[in-house]
PDB file of C-alpha atoms in Angstrom:
ATOM      1  CA  MET E  29     -77.847  -7.340-203.009  1.00 44.00           C
ATOM      2  CA  GLY E  30     -79.619  -4.682-200.892  1.00 43.00           C
ATOM      3  CA  GLY E  31     -79.764  -7.021-197.873  1.00 38.00           C
ATOM      4  CA  ILE E  32     -76.001  -7.416-197.728  1.00 32.00           C
ATOM      5  CA  LYS E  33     -75.159  -3.708-197.279  1.00 29.00           C
ATOM      6  CA  PRO E  34     -77.303  -3.105-194.129  1.00 31.00           C
ATOM      7  CA  LEU E  35     -75.903  -6.238-192.487  1.00 27.00           C
ATOM      8  CA  ALA E  36     -72.323  -5.149-193.161  1.00 31.00           C
ATOM      9  CA  LEU E  37     -73.050  -1.632-191.865  1.00 28.00           C
ATOM     10  CA  SER E  38     -74.660  -2.928-188.699  1.00 29.00           C
ATOM     11  CA  LEU E  39     -71.656  -5.152-187.915  1.00 31.00           C
ATOM     12  CA  ALA E  40     -69.306  -2.243-188.466  1.00 32.00           C
ATOM     13  CA  ALA E  41     -71.391  -0.046-186.200  1.00 31.00           C
ATOM     14  CA  PHE E  42     -71.398  -2.691-183.483  1.00 32.00           C
ATOM     15  CA  ALA E  43     -67.617  -3.068-183.734  1.00 33.00           C
ATOM     16  CA  ALA E  44     -67.144   0.683-183.422  1.00 35.00           C
ATOM     17  CA  ALA E  45     -69.479   0.848-180.399  1.00 36.00           C
ATOM     18  CA  ALA E  46     -67.788  -2.112-178.743  1.00 36.00           C
ATOM     19  CA  ALA E  47     -64.315  -0.622-179.203  1.00 40.00           C
ATOM     20  CA  GLY E  48     -65.382   2.571-177.508  1.00 42.00           C
ATOM     21  CA  SER E  49     -66.959   1.001-174.420  1.00 43.00           C
ATOM     22  CA  TRP E  50     -64.578  -1.913-173.519  1.00 44.00           C
ATOM     23  CA  PRO E  51     -60.796  -2.058-173.458  1.00 49.00           C
ATOM     24  CA  ALA E  52     -59.400  -4.171-176.277  1.00 48.00           C
ATOM     25  CA  SER E  53     -57.764  -7.412-175.187  1.00 51.00           C
ATOM     26  CA  GLY E  54     -56.282 -10.341-177.070  1.00 54.00           C
ATOM     27  CA  GLN E  55     -53.879 -10.600-179.927  1.00 54.00           C
ATOM     28  CA  CYS E  56     -54.457  -8.961-183.258  1.00 54.00           C
ATOM     29  CA  ARG E  57     -54.732 -11.648-185.909  1.00 54.00           C
ATOM     30  CA  LEU E  58     -54.090  -9.172-188.655  1.00 55.00           C
ATOM     31  CA  CYS E  59     -50.832  -7.951-187.130  1.00 57.00           C
ATOM     32  CA  ASN E  60     -48.861 -11.119-187.984  1.00 59.00           C
ATOM     33  CA  VAL E  61     -47.195 -11.226-191.362  1.00 60.00           C
ATOM     34  CA  PRO E  62     -48.583 -14.183-193.311  1.00 56.00           C
ATOM     35  CA  THR E  63     -46.066 -16.735-194.573  1.00 57.00           C
ATOM     36  CA  THR E  64     -46.247 -19.034-197.581  1.00 59.00           C
ATOM     37  CA  ALA E  65     -43.288 -21.186-196.546  1.00 57.00           C
ATOM     38  CA  ARG E  66     -43.839 -24.820-195.673  1.00 56.00           C
ATOM     39  CA  PRO E  67     -43.506 -25.649-191.983  1.00 54.00           C
ATOM     40  CA  ASP E  68     -40.119 -27.059-191.028  1.00 56.00           C
ATOM     41  CA  ASP E  69     -40.177 -30.871-190.839  1.00 51.00           C
ATOM     42  CA  THR E  70     -37.518 -31.115-188.133  1.00 52.00           C
ATOM     43  CA  ASN E  71     -39.352 -33.750-186.161  1.00 53.00           C
ATOM     44  CA  SER E  72     -40.219 -36.001-189.108  1.00 62.00           C
ATOM     45  CA  ALA E  73     -38.092 -38.861-190.350  1.00 77.00           C
ATOM     46  CA  GLN E  74     -35.796 -38.213-193.261  1.00 93.00           C
ATOM     47  CA  VAL E  75     -36.736 -39.771-196.579  1.00 95.00           C
ATOM     48  CA  SER E  76     -34.156 -42.112-198.118  1.00 96.00           C
ATOM     49  CA  LEU E  77     -33.733 -44.015-201.350  1.00 96.00           C
ATOM     50  CA  GLU E  78     -31.936 -47.357-201.712  1.00 96.00           C
ATOM     51  CA  ILE E  79     -31.302 -48.969-205.093  1.00 95.00           C
ATOM     52  CA  GLN E  80     -31.743 -52.719-204.704  1.00 95.00           C
ATOM     53  CA  THR E  81     -30.990 -53.782-208.297  1.00 94.00           C
ATOM     54  CA  ASN E  82     -29.489 -51.773-211.138  1.00 94.00           C
ATOM     55  CA  LEU E  83     -31.148 -51.516-214.503  1.00 93.00           C
ATOM     56  CA  ASP E  84     -29.005 -53.851-216.625  1.00 92.00           C
ATOM     57  CA  PHE E  85     -29.406 -54.658-220.311  1.00 89.00           C
ATOM     58  CA  ASP E  86     -26.539 -57.200-220.112  1.00 88.00           C
ATOM     59  CA  ARG E  87     -25.808 -58.100-223.761  1.00 88.00           C
ATOM     60  CA  LEU E  88     -27.521 -57.160-226.973  1.00 87.00           C
ATOM     61  CA  ILE E  89     -27.175 -58.994-230.276  1.00 86.00           C
ATOM     62  CA  LEU E  90     -26.997 -56.584-233.202  1.00 85.00           C
ATOM     63  CA  SER E  91     -27.724 -57.874-236.719  1.00 86.00           C
ATOM     64  CA  THR E  92     -26.567 -54.834-238.716  1.00 85.00           C
ATOM     65  CA  ALA E  93     -24.898 -51.430-238.228  1.00 83.00           C
ATOM     66  CA  ALA E  94     -28.299 -49.750-238.357  1.00 88.00           C
ATOM     67  CA  ALA E  95     -30.101 -48.275-235.354  1.00 90.00           C
ATOM     68  CA  GLY E  96     -32.161 -50.377-232.999  1.00 91.00           C
ATOM     69  CA  GLY E  97     -33.389 -50.578-229.499  1.00 93.00           C
ATOM     70  CA  VAL E  98     -34.622 -52.679-226.624  1.00 94.00           C
ATOM     71  CA  LEU E  99     -37.439 -51.773-224.287  1.00 94.00           C
ATOM     72  CA  VAL E 100     -37.351 -53.170-220.753  1.00 94.00           C
ATOM     73  CA  ARG E 101     -40.603 -52.576-218.922  1.00 95.00           C
ATOM     74  CA  PRO E 102     -40.939 -52.328-215.125  1.00 96.00           C
ATOM     75  CA  ASP E 103     -42.642 -55.727-215.086  1.00 95.00           C
ATOM     76  CA  GLY E 104     -39.436 -57.319-216.474  1.00 92.00           C
ATOM     77  CA  SER E 105     -40.674 -57.967-220.010  1.00 93.00           C
ATOM     78  CA  ALA E 106     -38.439 -56.895-222.881  1.00 92.00           C
ATOM     79  CA  SER E 107     -38.930 -56.299-226.606  1.00 93.00           C
ATOM     80  CA  VAL E 108     -36.463 -55.484-229.367  1.00 92.00           C
ATOM     81  CA  GLN E 109     -36.651 -53.400-232.524  1.00 93.00           C
ATOM     82  CA  GLY E 110     -34.574 -52.503-235.540  1.00 91.00           C
ATOM     83  CA  ALA E 111     -30.996 -53.820-235.654  1.00 89.00           C
ATOM     84  CA  VAL E 112     -31.288 -55.501-232.228  1.00 90.00           C
ATOM     85  CA  ALA E 113     -31.860 -59.169-232.985  1.00 88.00           C
ATOM     86  CA  GLY E 114     -31.932 -60.310-229.374  1.00 87.00           C
ATOM     87  CA  VAL E 115     -31.231 -59.477-225.769  1.00 88.00           C
ATOM     88  CA  SER E 116     -29.635 -61.600-223.059  1.00 87.00           C
ATOM     89  CA  PRO E 117     -32.094 -63.388-220.775  1.00 87.00           C
ATOM     90  CA  ARG E 118     -30.167 -61.824-217.881  1.00 89.00           C
ATOM     91  CA  VAL E 119     -31.611 -58.361-218.575  1.00 90.00           C
ATOM     92  CA  MET E 120     -32.794 -56.852-215.244  1.00 93.00           C
ATOM     93  CA  VAL E 121     -35.133 -54.026-214.360  1.00 95.00           C
ATOM     94  CA  GLY E 122     -34.029 -51.623-211.677  1.00 95.00           C
ATOM     95  CA  SER E 123     -35.689 -51.687-208.303  1.00 97.00           C
ATOM     96  CA  ALA E 124     -35.601 -49.240-205.436  1.00 97.00           C
ATOM     97  CA  VAL E 125     -36.973 -48.800-201.917  1.00 97.00           C
ATOM     98  CA  VAL E 126     -37.983 -45.439-200.432  1.00 98.00           C
ATOM     99  CA  ARG E 127     -38.035 -45.271-196.628  1.00 97.00           C
ATOM    100  CA  GLY E 128     -39.378 -42.534-194.402  1.00 97.00           C
ATOM    101  CA  GLU E 129     -42.305 -41.436-192.283  1.00 97.00           C
ATOM    102  CA  PRO E 130     -45.187 -43.951-192.441  1.00 97.00           C
ATOM    103  CA  GLY E 131     -48.177 -42.831-194.499  1.00 96.00           C
ATOM    104  CA  ARG E 132     -46.416 -39.825-195.919  1.00 97.00           C
ATOM    105  CA  ALA E 133     -46.948 -38.790-199.550  1.00 97.00           C
ATOM    106  CA  VAL E 134     -43.787 -38.461-201.619  1.00 97.00           C
ATOM    107  CA  ARG E 135     -42.783 -37.082-204.993  1.00 97.00           C
ATOM    108  CA  ILE E 136     -40.400 -39.279-206.999  1.00 97.00           C
ATOM    109  CA  GLU E 137     -38.784 -37.945-210.146  1.00 96.00           C
ATOM    110  CA  LEU E 138     -37.010 -40.074-212.719  1.00 96.00           C
ATOM    111  CA  PRO E 139     -35.237 -38.306-215.595  1.00 95.00           C
ATOM    112  CA  PRO E 140     -36.915 -38.825-218.987  1.00 92.00           C
ATOM    113  CA  ARG E 141     -33.553 -39.512-220.694  1.00 94.00           C
ATOM    114  CA  ILE E 142     -29.923 -40.209-219.826  1.00 93.00           C
ATOM    115  CA  VAL E 143     -26.784 -40.762-221.888  1.00 94.00           C
ATOM    116  CA  LEU E 144     -24.570 -43.819-221.221  1.00 93.00           C
ATOM    117  CA  TYR E 145     -20.857 -43.717-222.025  1.00 93.00           C
ATOM    118  CA  SER E 146     -18.256 -46.354-222.859  1.00 92.00           C
ATOM    119  CA  VAL E 147     -14.551 -46.272-221.940  1.00 90.00           C
ATOM    120  CA  GLY E 148     -13.761 -45.650-225.643  1.00 88.00           C
ATOM    121  CA  GLY E 149     -15.976 -42.540-225.754  1.00 87.00           C
ATOM    122  CA  GLY E 150     -19.069 -44.112-227.355  1.00 89.00           C
ATOM    123  CA  GLN E 151     -22.528 -42.931-226.408  1.00 91.00           C
ATOM    124  CA  ILE E 152     -25.952 -44.576-226.349  1.00 92.00           C
ATOM    125  CA  THR E 153     -29.170 -43.222-224.860  1.00 94.00           C
ATOM    126  CA  LEU E 154     -31.681 -44.533-222.417  1.00 94.00           C
ATOM    127  CA  ASP E 155     -34.951 -42.737-223.000  1.00 92.00           C
ATOM    128  CA  ALA E 156     -38.599 -43.193-222.094  1.00 92.00           C
ATOM    129  CA  VAL E 157     -37.557 -44.070-218.507  1.00 95.00           C
ATOM    130  CA  MET E 158     -40.632 -45.584-216.860  1.00 96.00           C
ATOM    131  CA  SER E 159     -41.650 -47.026-213.490  1.00 97.00           C
ATOM    132  CA  ASP E 160     -44.500 -48.888-211.851  1.00 97.00           C
ATOM    133  CA  LEU E 161     -45.058 -46.066-209.359  1.00 97.00           C
ATOM    134  CA  PRO E 162     -48.692 -45.167-208.580  1.00 96.00           C
ATOM    135  CA  ALA E 163     -49.946 -41.758-209.702  1.00 95.00           C
ATOM    136  CA  PHE E 164     -49.755 -40.467-206.105  1.00 96.00           C
ATOM    137  CA  PRO E 165     -47.011 -42.389-204.301  1.00 97.00           C
ATOM    138  CA  ARG E 166     -47.316 -42.766-200.534  1.00 97.00           C
ATOM    139  CA  LEU E 167     -45.214 -44.649-198.014  1.00 97.00           C
ATOM    140  CA  ASP E 168     -47.012 -47.607-196.428  1.00 97.00           C
ATOM    141  CA  ALA E 169     -47.714 -48.154-192.717  1.00 97.00           C
ATOM    142  CA  SER E 170     -44.136 -49.313-192.173  1.00 96.00           C
ATOM    143  CA  GLY E 171     -42.676 -46.284-194.004  1.00 96.00           C
ATOM    144  CA  ARG E 172     -41.691 -48.136-197.201  1.00 97.00           C
ATOM    145  CA  LEU E 173     -42.430 -47.838-200.901  1.00 98.00           C
ATOM    146  CA  THR E 174     -40.883 -50.260-203.383  1.00 98.00           C
ATOM    147  CA  PHE E 175     -40.896 -49.596-207.115  1.00 98.00           C
ATOM    148  CA  ARG E 176     -39.293 -50.907-210.305  1.00 98.00           C
ATOM    149  CA  PHE E 177     -38.066 -48.975-213.322  1.00 96.00           C
ATOM    150  CA  GLY E 178     -37.016 -49.639-216.903  1.00 96.00           C
ATOM    151  CA  GLY E 179     -36.655 -47.788-220.156  1.00 96.00           C
ATOM    152  CA  HIS E 180     -35.903 -47.817-223.860  1.00 96.00           C
ATOM    153  CA  LEU E 181     -32.235 -48.232-224.838  1.00 94.00           C
ATOM    154  CA  GLN E 182     -31.283 -46.927-228.301  1.00 92.00           C
ATOM    155  CA  VAL E 183     -28.151 -48.309-229.977  1.00 90.00           C
ATOM    156  CA  ARG E 184     -26.392 -48.374-233.325  1.00 82.00           C
ATOM    157  CA  GLY E 185     -24.575 -51.341-234.848  1.00 74.00           C
ATOM    158  CA  ASP E 186     -21.224 -49.614-234.245  1.00 79.00           C
ATOM    159  CA  SER E 187     -21.947 -49.158-230.494  1.00 81.00           C
ATOM    160  CA  ASP E 188     -19.729 -52.021-229.385  1.00 83.00           C
ATOM    161  CA  GLY E 189     -18.524 -51.948-225.780  1.00 86.00           C
ATOM    162  CA  ALA E 190     -19.632 -51.755-222.164  1.00 91.00           C
ATOM    163  CA  TYR E 191     -21.678 -48.666-221.301  1.00 92.00           C
ATOM    164  CA  HIS E 192     -22.373 -47.140-217.924  1.00 93.00           C
ATOM    165  CA  GLY E 193     -24.279 -44.154-216.634  1.00 93.00           C
ATOM    166  CA  ASP E 194     -26.136 -42.703-213.658  1.00 93.00           C
ATOM    167  CA  LEU E 195     -29.872 -42.481-213.426  1.00 93.00           C
ATOM    168  CA  PRO E 196     -30.538 -39.730-210.907  1.00 95.00           C
ATOM    169  CA  ILE E 197     -33.734 -40.301-208.878  1.00 95.00           C
ATOM    170  CA  THR E 198     -35.130 -37.486-206.696  1.00 96.00           C
ATOM    171  CA  VAL E 199     -37.385 -38.255-203.709  1.00 97.00           C
ATOM    172  CA  GLU E 200     -38.994 -35.716-201.386  1.00 96.00           C
ATOM    173  CA  TYR E 201     -41.967 -35.422-199.089  1.00 96.00           C
ATOM    174  CA  LEU E 202     -45.036 -33.538-200.273  1.00 93.00           C
TER     175      LEU E 202
END
């Protein structure tokens, strides 16, 4: 601890002596106001998202008026529970392609839950939205990243009809 103080004092003394004997030249690094804003990415390619296939549960077979559900995983496998006795073999996972600057890391957000509506005013929920995205997504050498997504659809036996909804996906560079 005692060795640090003399060193600091000697550097301060040298700086004071140097300032008195030579004219100061150069730019003051302490004069600029520091900024915490990210640099503007005006010269980088814009990131884009294209949905290639929609998440589609097609038709569900309900055995009773009780609650049930179907889980469609990103790998395309499906399982049913509760009042859902079966699901159409035409069920499809969603797939998307992100395009942008090659090698660039991206953040992709999927909502955890959405509500689907029918023309008659009925509602069902899609929750536990999941994807096969890696923990730290990055565009490949050609500037592409493809991923698939699914989720858990909850229904009741009185949920007859065709349901539709939007699954907002946010993509941005890191």
